[in-house]
Coordinates of C-alpha atoms and ligand atoms in Angstrom, one line a residue:
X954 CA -27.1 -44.2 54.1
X955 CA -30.0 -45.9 56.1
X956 CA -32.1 -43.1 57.2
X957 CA -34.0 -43.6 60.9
X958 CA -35.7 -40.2 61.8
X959 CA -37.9 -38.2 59.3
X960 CA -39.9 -35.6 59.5
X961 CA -41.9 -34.1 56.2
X962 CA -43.6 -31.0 55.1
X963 CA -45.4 -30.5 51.5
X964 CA -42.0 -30.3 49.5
X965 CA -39.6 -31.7 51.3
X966 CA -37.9 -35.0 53.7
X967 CA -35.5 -34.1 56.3
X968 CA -34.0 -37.1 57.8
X969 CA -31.3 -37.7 60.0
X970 CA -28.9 -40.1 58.9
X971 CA -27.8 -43.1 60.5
X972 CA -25.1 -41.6 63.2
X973 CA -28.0 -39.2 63.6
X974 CA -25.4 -36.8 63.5
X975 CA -26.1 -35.4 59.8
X976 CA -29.5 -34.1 58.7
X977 CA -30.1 -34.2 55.2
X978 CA -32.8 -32.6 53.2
X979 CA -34.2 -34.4 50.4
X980 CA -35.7 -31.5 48.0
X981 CA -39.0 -32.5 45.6
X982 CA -37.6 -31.1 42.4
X983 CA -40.9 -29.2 41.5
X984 CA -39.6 -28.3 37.6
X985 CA -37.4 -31.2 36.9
X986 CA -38.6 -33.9 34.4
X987 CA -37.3 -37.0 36.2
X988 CA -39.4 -37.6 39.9
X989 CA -36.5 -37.5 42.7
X990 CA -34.9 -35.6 45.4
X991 CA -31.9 -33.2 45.5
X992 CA -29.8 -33.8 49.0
X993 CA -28.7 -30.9 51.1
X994 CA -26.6 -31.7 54.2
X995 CA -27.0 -29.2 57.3
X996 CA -25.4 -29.4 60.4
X997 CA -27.5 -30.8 63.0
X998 CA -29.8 -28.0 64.9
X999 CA -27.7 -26.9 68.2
X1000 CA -31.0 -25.9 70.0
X1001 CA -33.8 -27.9 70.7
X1002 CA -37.4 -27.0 71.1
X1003 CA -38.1 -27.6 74.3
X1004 CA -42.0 -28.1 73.9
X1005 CA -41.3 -30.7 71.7
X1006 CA -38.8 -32.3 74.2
X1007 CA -41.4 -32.1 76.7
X1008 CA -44.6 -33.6 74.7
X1009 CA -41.4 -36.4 74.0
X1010 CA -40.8 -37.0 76.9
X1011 CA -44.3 -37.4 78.6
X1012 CA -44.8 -39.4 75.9
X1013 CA -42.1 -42.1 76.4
X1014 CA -41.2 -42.0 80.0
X1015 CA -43.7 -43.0 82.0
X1016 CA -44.7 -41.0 85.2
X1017 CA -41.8 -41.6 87.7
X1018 CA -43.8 -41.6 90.7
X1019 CA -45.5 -44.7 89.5
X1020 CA -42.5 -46.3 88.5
X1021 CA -41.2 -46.4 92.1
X1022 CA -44.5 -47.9 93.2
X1023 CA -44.1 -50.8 90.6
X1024 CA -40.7 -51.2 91.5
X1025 CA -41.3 -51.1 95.3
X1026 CA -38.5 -48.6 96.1
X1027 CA -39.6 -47.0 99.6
X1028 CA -40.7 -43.1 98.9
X1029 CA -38.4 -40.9 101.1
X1030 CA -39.9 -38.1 103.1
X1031 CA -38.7 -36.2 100.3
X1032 CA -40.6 -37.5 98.0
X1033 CA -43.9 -37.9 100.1
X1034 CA -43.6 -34.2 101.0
X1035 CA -44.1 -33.4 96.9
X1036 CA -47.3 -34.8 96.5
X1037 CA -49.2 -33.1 94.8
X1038 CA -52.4 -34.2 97.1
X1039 CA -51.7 -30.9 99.1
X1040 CA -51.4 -27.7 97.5
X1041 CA -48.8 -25.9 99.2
X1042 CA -46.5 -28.9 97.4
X1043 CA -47.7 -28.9 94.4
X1044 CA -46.8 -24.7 94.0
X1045 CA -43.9 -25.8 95.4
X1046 CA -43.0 -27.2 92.5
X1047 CA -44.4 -25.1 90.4
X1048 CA -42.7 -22.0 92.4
X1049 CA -38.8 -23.5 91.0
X1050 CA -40.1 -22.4 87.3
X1051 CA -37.7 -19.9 85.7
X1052 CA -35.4 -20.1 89.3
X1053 CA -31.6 -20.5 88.5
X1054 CA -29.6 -23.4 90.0
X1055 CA -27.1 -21.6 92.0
X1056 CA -24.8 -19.2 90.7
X1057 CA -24.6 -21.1 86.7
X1058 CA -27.1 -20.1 83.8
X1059 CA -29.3 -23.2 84.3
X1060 CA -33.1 -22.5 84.8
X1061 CA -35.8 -25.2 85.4
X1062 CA -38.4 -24.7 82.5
X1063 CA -41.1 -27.3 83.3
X1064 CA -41.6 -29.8 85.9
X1065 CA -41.5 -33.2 84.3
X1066 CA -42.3 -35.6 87.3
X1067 CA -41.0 -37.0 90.9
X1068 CA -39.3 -40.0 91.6
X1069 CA -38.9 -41.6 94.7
X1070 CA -35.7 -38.9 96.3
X1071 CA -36.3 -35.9 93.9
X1072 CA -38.1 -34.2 91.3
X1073 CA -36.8 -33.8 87.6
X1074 CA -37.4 -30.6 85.3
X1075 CA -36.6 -29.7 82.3
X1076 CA -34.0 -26.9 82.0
X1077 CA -32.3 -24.4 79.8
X1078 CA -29.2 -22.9 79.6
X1079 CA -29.8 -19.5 79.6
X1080 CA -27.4 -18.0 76.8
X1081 CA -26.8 -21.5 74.5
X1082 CA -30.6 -22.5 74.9
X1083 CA -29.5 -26.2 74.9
X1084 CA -31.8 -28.5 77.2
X1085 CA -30.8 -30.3 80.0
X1086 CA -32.4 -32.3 82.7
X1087 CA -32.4 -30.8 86.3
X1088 CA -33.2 -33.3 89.5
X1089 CA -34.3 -31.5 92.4
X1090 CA -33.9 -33.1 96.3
X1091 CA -35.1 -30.6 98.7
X1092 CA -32.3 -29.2 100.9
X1093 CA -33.8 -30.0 104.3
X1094 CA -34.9 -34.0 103.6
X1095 CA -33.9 -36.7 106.2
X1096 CA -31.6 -38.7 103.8
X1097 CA -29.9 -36.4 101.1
X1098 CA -29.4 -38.9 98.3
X1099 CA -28.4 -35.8 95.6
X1100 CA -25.2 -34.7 96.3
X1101 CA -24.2 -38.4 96.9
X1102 CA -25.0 -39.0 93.5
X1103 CA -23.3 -36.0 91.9
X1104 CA -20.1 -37.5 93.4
X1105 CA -20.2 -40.7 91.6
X1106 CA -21.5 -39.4 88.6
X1107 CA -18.0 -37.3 89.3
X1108 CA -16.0 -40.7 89.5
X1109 CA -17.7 -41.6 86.3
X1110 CA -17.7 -38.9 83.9
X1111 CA -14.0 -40.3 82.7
X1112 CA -16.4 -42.7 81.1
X1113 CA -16.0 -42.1 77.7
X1114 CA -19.9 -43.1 77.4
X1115 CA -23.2 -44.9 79.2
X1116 CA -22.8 -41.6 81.9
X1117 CA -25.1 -38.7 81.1
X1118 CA -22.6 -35.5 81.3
X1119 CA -23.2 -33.9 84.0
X1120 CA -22.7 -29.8 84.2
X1121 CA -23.1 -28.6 87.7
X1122 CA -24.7 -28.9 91.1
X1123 CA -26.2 -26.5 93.3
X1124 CA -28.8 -25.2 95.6
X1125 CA -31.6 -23.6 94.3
X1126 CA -33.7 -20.7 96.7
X1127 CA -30.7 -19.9 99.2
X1128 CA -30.7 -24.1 100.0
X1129 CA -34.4 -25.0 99.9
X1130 CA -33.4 -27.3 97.2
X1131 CA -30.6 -28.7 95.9
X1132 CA -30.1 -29.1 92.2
X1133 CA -28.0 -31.5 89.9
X1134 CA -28.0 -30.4 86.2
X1135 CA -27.4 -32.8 83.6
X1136 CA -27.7 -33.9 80.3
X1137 CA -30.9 -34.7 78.9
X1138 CA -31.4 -38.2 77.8
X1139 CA -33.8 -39.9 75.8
X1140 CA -36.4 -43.2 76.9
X1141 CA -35.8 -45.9 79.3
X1142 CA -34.6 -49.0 78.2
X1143 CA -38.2 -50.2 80.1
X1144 CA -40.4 -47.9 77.7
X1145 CA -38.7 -49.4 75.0
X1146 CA -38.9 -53.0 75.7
X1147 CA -42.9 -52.1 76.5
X1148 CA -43.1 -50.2 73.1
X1149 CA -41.7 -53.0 71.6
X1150 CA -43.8 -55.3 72.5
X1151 CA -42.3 -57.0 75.5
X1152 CA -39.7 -58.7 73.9
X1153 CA -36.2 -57.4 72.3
X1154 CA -34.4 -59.5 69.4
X1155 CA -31.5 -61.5 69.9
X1156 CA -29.8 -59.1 68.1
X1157 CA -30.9 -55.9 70.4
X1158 CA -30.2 -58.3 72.7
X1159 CA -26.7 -59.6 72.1
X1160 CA -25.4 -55.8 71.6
X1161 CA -26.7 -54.8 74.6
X1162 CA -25.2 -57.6 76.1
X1163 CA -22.0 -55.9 74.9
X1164 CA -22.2 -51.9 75.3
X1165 CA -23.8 -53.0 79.4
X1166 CA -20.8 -55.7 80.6
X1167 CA -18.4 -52.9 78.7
X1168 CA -19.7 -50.2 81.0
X1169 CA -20.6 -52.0 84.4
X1170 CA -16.8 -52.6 83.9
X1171 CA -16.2 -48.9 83.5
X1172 CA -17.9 -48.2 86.6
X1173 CA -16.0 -51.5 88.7
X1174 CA -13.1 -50.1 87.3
X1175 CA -13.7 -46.3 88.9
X1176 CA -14.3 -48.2 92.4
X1177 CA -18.0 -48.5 92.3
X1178 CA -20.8 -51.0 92.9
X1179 CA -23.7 -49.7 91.1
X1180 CA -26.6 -52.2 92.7
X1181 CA -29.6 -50.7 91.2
X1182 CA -30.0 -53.0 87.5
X1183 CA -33.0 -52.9 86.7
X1184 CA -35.0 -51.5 83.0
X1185 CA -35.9 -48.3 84.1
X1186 CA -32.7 -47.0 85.2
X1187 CA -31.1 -47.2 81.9
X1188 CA -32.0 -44.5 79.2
X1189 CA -31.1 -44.2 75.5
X1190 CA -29.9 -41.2 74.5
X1191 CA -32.3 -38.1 72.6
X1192 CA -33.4 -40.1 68.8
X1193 CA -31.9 -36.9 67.0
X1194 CA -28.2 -37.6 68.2
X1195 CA -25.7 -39.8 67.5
X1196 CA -26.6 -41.2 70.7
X1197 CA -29.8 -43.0 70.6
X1198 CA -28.1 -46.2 70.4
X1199 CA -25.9 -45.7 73.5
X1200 CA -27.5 -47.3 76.8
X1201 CA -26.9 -44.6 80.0
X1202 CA -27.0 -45.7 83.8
X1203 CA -28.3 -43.2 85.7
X1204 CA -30.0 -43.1 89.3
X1205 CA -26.6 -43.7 91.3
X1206 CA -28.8 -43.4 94.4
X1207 CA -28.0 -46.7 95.6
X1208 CA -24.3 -46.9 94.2
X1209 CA -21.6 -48.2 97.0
X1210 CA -17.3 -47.9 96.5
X1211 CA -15.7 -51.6 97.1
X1212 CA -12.0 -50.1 96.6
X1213 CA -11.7 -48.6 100.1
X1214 CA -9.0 -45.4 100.2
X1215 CA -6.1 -48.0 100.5
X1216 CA -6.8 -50.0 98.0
X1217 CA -8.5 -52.9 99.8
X1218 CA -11.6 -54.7 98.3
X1219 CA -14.8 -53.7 101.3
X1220 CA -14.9 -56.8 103.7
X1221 CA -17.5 -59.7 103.3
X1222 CA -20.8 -59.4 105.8
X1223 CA -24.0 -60.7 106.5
X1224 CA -27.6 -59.7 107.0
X1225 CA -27.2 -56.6 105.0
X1226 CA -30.6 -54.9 104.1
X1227 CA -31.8 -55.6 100.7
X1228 CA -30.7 -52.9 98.0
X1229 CA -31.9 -52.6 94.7
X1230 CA -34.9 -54.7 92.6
X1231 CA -35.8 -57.8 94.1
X1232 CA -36.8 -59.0 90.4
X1233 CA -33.4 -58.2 89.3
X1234 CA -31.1 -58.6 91.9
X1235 CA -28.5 -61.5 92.8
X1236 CA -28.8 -64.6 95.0
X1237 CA -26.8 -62.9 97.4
X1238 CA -28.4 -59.9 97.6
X1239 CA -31.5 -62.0 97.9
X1240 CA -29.6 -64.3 101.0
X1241 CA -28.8 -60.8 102.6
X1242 CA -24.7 -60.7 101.5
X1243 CA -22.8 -57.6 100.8
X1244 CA -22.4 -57.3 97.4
X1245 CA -19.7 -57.1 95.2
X1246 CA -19.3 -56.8 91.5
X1247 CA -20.1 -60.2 90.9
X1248 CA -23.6 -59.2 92.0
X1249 CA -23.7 -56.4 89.8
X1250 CA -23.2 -58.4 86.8
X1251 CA -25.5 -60.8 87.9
X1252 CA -28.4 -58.4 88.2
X1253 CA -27.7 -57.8 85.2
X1254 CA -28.0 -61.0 83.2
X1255 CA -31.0 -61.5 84.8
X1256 CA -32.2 -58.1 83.4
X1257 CA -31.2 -59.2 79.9
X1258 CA -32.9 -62.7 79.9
X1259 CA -35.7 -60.6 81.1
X1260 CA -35.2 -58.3 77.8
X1261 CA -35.1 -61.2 75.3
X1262 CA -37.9 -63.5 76.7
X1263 CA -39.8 -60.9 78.8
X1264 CA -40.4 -63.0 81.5
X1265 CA -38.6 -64.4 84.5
X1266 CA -39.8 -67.3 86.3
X1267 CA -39.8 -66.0 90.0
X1268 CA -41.8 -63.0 89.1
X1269 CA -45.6 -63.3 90.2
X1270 CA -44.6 -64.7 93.6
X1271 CA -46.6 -63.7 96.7
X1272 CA -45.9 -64.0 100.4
X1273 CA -47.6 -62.5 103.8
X1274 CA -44.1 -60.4 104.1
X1275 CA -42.2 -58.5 102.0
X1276 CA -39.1 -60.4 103.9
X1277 CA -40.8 -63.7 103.1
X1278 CA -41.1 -62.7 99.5
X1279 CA -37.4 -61.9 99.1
X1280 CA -36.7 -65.3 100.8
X1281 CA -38.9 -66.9 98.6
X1282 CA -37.7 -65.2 95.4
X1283 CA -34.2 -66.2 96.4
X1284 CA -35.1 -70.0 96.6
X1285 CA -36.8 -69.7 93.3
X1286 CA -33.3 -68.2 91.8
X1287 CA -31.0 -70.9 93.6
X1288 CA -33.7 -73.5 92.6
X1289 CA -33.7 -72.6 88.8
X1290 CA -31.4 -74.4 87.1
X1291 CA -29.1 -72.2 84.5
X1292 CA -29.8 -73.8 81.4
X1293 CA -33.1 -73.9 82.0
X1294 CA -33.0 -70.1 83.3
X1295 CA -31.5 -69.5 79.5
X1296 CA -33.4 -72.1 77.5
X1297 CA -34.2 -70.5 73.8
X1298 CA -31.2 -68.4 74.1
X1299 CA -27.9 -69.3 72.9
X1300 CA -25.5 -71.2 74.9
X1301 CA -23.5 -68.2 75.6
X1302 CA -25.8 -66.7 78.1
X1303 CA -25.6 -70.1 80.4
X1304 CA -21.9 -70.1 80.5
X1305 CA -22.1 -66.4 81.5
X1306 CA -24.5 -66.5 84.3
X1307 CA -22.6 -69.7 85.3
X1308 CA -19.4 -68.2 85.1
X1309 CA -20.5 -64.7 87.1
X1310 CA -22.1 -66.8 89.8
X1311 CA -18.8 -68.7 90.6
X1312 CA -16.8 -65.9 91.4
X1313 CA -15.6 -64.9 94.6
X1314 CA -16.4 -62.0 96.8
X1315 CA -13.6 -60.3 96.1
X1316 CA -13.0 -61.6 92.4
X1317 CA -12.1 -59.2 89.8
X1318 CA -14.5 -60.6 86.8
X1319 CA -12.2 -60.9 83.3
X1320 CA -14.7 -58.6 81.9
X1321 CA -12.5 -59.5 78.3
X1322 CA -13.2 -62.6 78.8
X1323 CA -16.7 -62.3 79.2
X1324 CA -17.2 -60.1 76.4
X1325 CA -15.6 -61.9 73.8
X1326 CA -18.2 -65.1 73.1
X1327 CA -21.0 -62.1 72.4
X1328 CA -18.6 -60.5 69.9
X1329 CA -18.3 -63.8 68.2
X1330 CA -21.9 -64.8 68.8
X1331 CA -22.7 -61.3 66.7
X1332 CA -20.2 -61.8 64.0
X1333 CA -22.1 -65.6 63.4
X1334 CA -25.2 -64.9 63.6
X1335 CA -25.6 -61.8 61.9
X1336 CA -22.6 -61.1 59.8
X1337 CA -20.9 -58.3 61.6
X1338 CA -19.8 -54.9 60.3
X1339 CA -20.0 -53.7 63.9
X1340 CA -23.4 -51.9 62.4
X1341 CA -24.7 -51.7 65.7
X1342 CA -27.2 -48.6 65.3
X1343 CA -29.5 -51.9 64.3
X1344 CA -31.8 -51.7 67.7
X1345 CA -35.4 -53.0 67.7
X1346 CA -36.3 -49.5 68.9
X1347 CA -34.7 -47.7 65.7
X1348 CA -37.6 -49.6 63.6
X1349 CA -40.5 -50.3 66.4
X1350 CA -40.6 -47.6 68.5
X1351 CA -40.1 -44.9 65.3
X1352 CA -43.0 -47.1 63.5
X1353 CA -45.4 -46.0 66.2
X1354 CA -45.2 -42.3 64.8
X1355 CA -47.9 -41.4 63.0
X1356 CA -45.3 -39.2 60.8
X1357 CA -43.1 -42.1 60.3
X1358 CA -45.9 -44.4 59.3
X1359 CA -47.1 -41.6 56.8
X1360 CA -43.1 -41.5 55.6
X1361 CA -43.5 -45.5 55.2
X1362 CA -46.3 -45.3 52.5
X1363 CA -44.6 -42.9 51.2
X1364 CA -41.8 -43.7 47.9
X1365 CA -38.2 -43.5 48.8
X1366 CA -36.5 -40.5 48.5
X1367 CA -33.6 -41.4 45.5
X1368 CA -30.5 -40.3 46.1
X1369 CA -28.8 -37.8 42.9
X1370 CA -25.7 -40.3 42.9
X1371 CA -26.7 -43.7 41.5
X1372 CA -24.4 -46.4 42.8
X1373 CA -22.9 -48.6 40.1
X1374 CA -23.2 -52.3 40.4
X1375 CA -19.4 -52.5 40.2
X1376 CA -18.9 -50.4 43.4
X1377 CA -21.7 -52.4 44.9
X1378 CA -20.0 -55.5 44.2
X1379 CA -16.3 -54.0 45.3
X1380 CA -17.9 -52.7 48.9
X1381 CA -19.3 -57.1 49.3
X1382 CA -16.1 -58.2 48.5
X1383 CA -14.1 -55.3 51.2
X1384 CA -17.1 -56.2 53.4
X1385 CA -16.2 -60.0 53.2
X1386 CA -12.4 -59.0 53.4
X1387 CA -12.9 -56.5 56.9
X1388 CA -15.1 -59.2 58.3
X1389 CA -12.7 -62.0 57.4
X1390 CA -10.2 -60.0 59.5
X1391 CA -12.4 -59.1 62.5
X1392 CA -13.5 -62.4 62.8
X1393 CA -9.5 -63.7 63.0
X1394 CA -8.7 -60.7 65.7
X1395 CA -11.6 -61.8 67.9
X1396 CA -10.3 -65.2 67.9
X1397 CA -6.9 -63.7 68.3
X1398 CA -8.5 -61.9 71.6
X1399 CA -10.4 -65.2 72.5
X1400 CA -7.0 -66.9 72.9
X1401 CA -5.2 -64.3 74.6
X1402 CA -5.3 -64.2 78.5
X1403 CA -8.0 -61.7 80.2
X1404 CA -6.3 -57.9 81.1
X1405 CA -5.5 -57.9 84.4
X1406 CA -5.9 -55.4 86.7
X1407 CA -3.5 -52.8 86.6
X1408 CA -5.5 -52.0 83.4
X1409 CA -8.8 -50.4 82.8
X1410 CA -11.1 -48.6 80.5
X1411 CA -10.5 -46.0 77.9
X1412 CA -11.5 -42.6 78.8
X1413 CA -12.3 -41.2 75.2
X1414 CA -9.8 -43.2 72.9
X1415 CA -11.9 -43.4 70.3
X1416 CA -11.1 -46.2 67.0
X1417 CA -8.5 -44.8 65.7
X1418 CA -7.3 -47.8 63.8
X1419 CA -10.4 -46.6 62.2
X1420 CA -11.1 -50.6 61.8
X1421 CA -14.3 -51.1 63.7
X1422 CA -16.6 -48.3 61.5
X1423 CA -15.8 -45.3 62.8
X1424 CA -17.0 -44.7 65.9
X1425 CA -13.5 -43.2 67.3
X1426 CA -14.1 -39.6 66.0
X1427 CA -17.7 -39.5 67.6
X1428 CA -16.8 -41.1 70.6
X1429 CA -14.5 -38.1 71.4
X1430 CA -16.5 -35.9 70.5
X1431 CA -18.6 -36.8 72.8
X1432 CA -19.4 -40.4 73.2
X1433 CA -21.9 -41.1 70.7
X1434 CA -21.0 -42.9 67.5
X1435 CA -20.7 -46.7 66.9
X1436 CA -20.1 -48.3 70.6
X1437 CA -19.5 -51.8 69.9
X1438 CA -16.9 -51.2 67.1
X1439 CA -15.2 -48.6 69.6
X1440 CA -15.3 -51.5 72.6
X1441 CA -14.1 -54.2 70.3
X1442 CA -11.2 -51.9 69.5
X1443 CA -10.3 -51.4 72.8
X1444 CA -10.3 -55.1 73.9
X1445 CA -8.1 -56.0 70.8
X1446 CA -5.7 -52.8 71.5
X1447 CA -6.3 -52.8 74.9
X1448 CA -2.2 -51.6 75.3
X1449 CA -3.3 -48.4 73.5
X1450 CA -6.0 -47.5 75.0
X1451 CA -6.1 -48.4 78.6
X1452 CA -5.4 -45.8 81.6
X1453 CA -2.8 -46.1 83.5
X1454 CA -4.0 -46.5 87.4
X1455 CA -2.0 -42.6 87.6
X1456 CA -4.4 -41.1 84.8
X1457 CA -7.2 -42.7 86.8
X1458 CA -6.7 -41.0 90.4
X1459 CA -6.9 -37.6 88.3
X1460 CA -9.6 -35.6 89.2
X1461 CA -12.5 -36.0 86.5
X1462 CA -13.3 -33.1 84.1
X1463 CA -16.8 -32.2 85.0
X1464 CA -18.0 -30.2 82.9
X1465 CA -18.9 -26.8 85.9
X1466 CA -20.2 -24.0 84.7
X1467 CA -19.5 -22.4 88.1
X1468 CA -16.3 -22.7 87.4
X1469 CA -15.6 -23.3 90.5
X1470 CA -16.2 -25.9 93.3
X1471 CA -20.0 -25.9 92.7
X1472 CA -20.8 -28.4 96.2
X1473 CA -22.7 -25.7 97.8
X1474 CA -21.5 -25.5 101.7
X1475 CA -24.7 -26.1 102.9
X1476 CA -24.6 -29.4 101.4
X1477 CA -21.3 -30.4 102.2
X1478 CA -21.9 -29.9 106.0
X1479 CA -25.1 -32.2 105.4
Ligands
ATP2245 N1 -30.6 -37.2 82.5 C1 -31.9 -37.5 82.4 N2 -32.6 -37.2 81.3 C2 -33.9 -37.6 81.2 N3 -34.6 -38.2 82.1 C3 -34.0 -38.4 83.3 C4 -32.6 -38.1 83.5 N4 -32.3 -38.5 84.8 C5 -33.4 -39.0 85.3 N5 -34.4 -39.0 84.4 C6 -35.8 -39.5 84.7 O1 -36.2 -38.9 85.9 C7 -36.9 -39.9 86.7 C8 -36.3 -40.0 88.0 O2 -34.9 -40.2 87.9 P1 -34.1 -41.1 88.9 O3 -34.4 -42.6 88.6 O4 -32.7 -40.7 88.8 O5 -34.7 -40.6 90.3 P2 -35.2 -41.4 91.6 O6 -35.9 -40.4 92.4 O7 -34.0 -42.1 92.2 O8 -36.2 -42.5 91.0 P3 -36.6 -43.9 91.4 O9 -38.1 -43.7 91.7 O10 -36.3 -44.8 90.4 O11 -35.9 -44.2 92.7 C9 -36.9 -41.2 85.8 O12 -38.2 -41.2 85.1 C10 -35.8 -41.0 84.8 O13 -36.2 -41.6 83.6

């Protein structure tokens, strides 16, 4: 059991284990002879305190409204309007406290920050207490962006993870604002790589790799161009769950379907406006080119070399325009030869950018294909067991807690059972044996042609070979768990766990507590 989250008082440890699903309590036995700990498992907590949450979250996220100036993102009216500079705004804001999101049990609790289309509370479900995030466009902006974004949220929530849940949408004071009630995640990936110094490991790096291709594939396979990469737009999930090593898009602002209704790919054009980072984005978004889902996953290497060697080389580039800027940011990108892009990386992550940025407009990536050197890459390097819960942030980030750094000095907690050497010895050798086998089925997938694409991602199917570690159970029940086993699994069984095209056009199960169509009118004529 590795333990990752503690938190002490005078006679006792409480730690969640290492799905952060489990919270043990290590007991000091005050009378016993011998020093050590008795273990108690409880269930994990269903409520969360909410002060807590909040302190957490001011902590690690940093304030939104400066985000979107680093990032350059134009503020919308919207936004402008809920400056706090004026005071009729800022009680504006204030004034949502305790109101009700429509006709459900969701109440904002406390106003965490604004963005550059909407604001984002905390909230509470009324009866079950549990926390959720609410973000708040007002109802009467130029450009509503909110409802927009519910509806592909919608299109992805068959995702079995990597999509915050999302529970209902609604307008809050008769349509002053509109409301879209989700679930509460944790940091962003961009508070992370800061708090860890800059820089991720290889290893962070390399899974990452994995769980991102595995669901920018989930969302090309649902019809959608997300064309927003960039660090801040991808959150953990909350440390006490078994979701703190799951990477979640959100801010679908910007996301765009290429399937048109009959089934076409969207056509080529030029001189589109720019959409999304310029740090991040691709050469042809930089050249002004519709983009397709080659440009998504381009973004998105470029995010991860960012991650590993926390530096680009076109950033620090100034022009007189922000048009001459992008032009000039593009040149550097074309100019930059790959390898030299990836240099101190492994060779995987040149035949990846080269092999995203020869595909055609219209292309269908073989998202197998390019998945399967990293799954290799992790069994070599770091003798895989799938263990992927081993993120810089679950050591780093935890360290920074004064708590945690108090639990460090601290001894160990010893567990009653003492492990014999013989069963220590027996789990090496079925370690050797599983890895053995993994290593032959990856090969086995290596040498297989790519899934075409009649076939798509798994909506929930779990491991239930039970071969990758165990992360089918936790995946349905809710999509936390061990994500790399569970996407391994589903590229080497992909015949068991794909959706058919049928299951696909289904309505997705969002999770209303309306119970009902919760679009509000008002917002639909909009
Ligand atoms: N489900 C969630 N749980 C926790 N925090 C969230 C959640 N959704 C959004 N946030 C946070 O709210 C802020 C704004 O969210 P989001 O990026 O969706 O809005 P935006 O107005 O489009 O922002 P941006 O300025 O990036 O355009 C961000 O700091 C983000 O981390």
């Amino acid at each position: 059991m590795q333990i990752i989250l503690s938190i002490k008082s005078s006679s006792s440890y409480a730690n969640y284990d290492n799905n952060g699903d489990t919270l043990y309590v290590f007991k000091r036995r005050q009378s016993s002879t011998t020093s050590g700990f008795s273990i108690r498992k409880l269930p994990q907590p269903q409520e969360t305190n909410i002060d807590f949450l909040y302190e957490y979250y001011q902590k690690y996220n940093k304030n939104p409204r400066q985000r979107s100036r680093q990032t350059g993102k134009a503020a919308s009216p919207a936004a402008a309007a809920n400056t706090t500079e004026t005071g009729k705004n800022q009680s504006d804001t204030e004034s949502l406290i305790g109101k009700y999101v429509g006709n459900s049990k969701y109440m904002a609790v406390k106003y965490l920050g604004g963005g550059s289309f909407g604001n984002l509370y905390l909230g509470q479900h009324r009866d079950s207490r549990v926390t959720v995030a609410i973000k708040i466009e007002r109802g009467d902006c130029d450009k509503p962006q909110l409802f927009l974004e519910y509806r592909f949220y919608k299109k992805l929530t068959r995702l079995p993870r990597g999509v915050p849940k999302i529970y209902t949408f609604g307008p809050i004071e008769d349509g002053r604002w509109n409301a879209l009630v989700m679930e509460l995640l944790g940091p962003s990936l961009e508070k992370m790589h800061e708090n860890c110094g800059g820089r991720f490991s290889l290893r962070t790096v390399i899974q990452m790799t994995i769980q991102m291709i595995h669901l920018y594939r989930g969302i090309h396979e649902s019809g959608i161009l997300y064309r927003d990469t960039k660090p801040a737009n991808f959150l953990l999930g909350q440390p006490n769950t078994g979701k703190w090593w799951i990477i979640h898009v959100i801010d679908l602002g910007f996301c765009k379907e290429w399937r048109r209704e009959d089934g076409s790919h969207i056509v080529y054009q030029e001189n589109k406006p720019f959409t999304g980072t310029v740090r991040y984005m691709s050469i042809n978004n930089n050249m002004g080119r519709e983009q397709s889902r080659r440009d998504d996953l381009e973004a998105l290497v470029y995010m991860l070399i960012y991650f590993y060697k926390g530096r680009l080389p076109w950033q620090g580039i100034t022009a007189n325009t922000i048009i001459e800027r992008y032009r000039m940011i593009g040149e550097c990108k074309v100019n930059t030869p790959i390898p030299t892009l990836c240099s101190d990386m492994p060779m995987e992550y040149t035949l990846l950018l080269q092999s995203i940025r020869s595909l055609h407009f219209e292309e269908r990536p073989s998202y197998s294909n390019l998945l399967t050197p990293f799954f290799q890459l992790l069994a070599r390097e770091y003798a895989l067991e799938m263990n992927d819960r081993v993120y810089d942030w679950t050591m780093s980030h935890e360290i920074k807690s004064p708590t945690l750094r108090f639990m460090q000095q601290q001894p160990e907690p010893v567990e009653e059972q003492s492990v014999s050497e013989k069963s220590i010895s027996y789990s090496a050798t079925k370690a050797a044996k599983y890895r053995k086998s993994l290593m032959n089925r990856i090969q086995a997938m290596a040498n297989q042609p790519d899934d075409d694409n009649s076939k798509s991602v798994s909506a929930g199917t779990g491991n239930p070979g039970g071969s990758g570690g165990g992360g089918g159970a936790a995946a349905a029940a809710g999509g936390g768990g061990n994500p790399l086993a569970d996407i391994l699994h589903q590229h080497l069984n992909t015949d068991q766990s794909l959706l058919s095209t049928k299951q696909l056009n289904q309505p997705a199960n969002i999770m209303d507590d309306n119970n009902h169509n919760s679009t509000s009118p008002t917002t639909q004529s909009k």
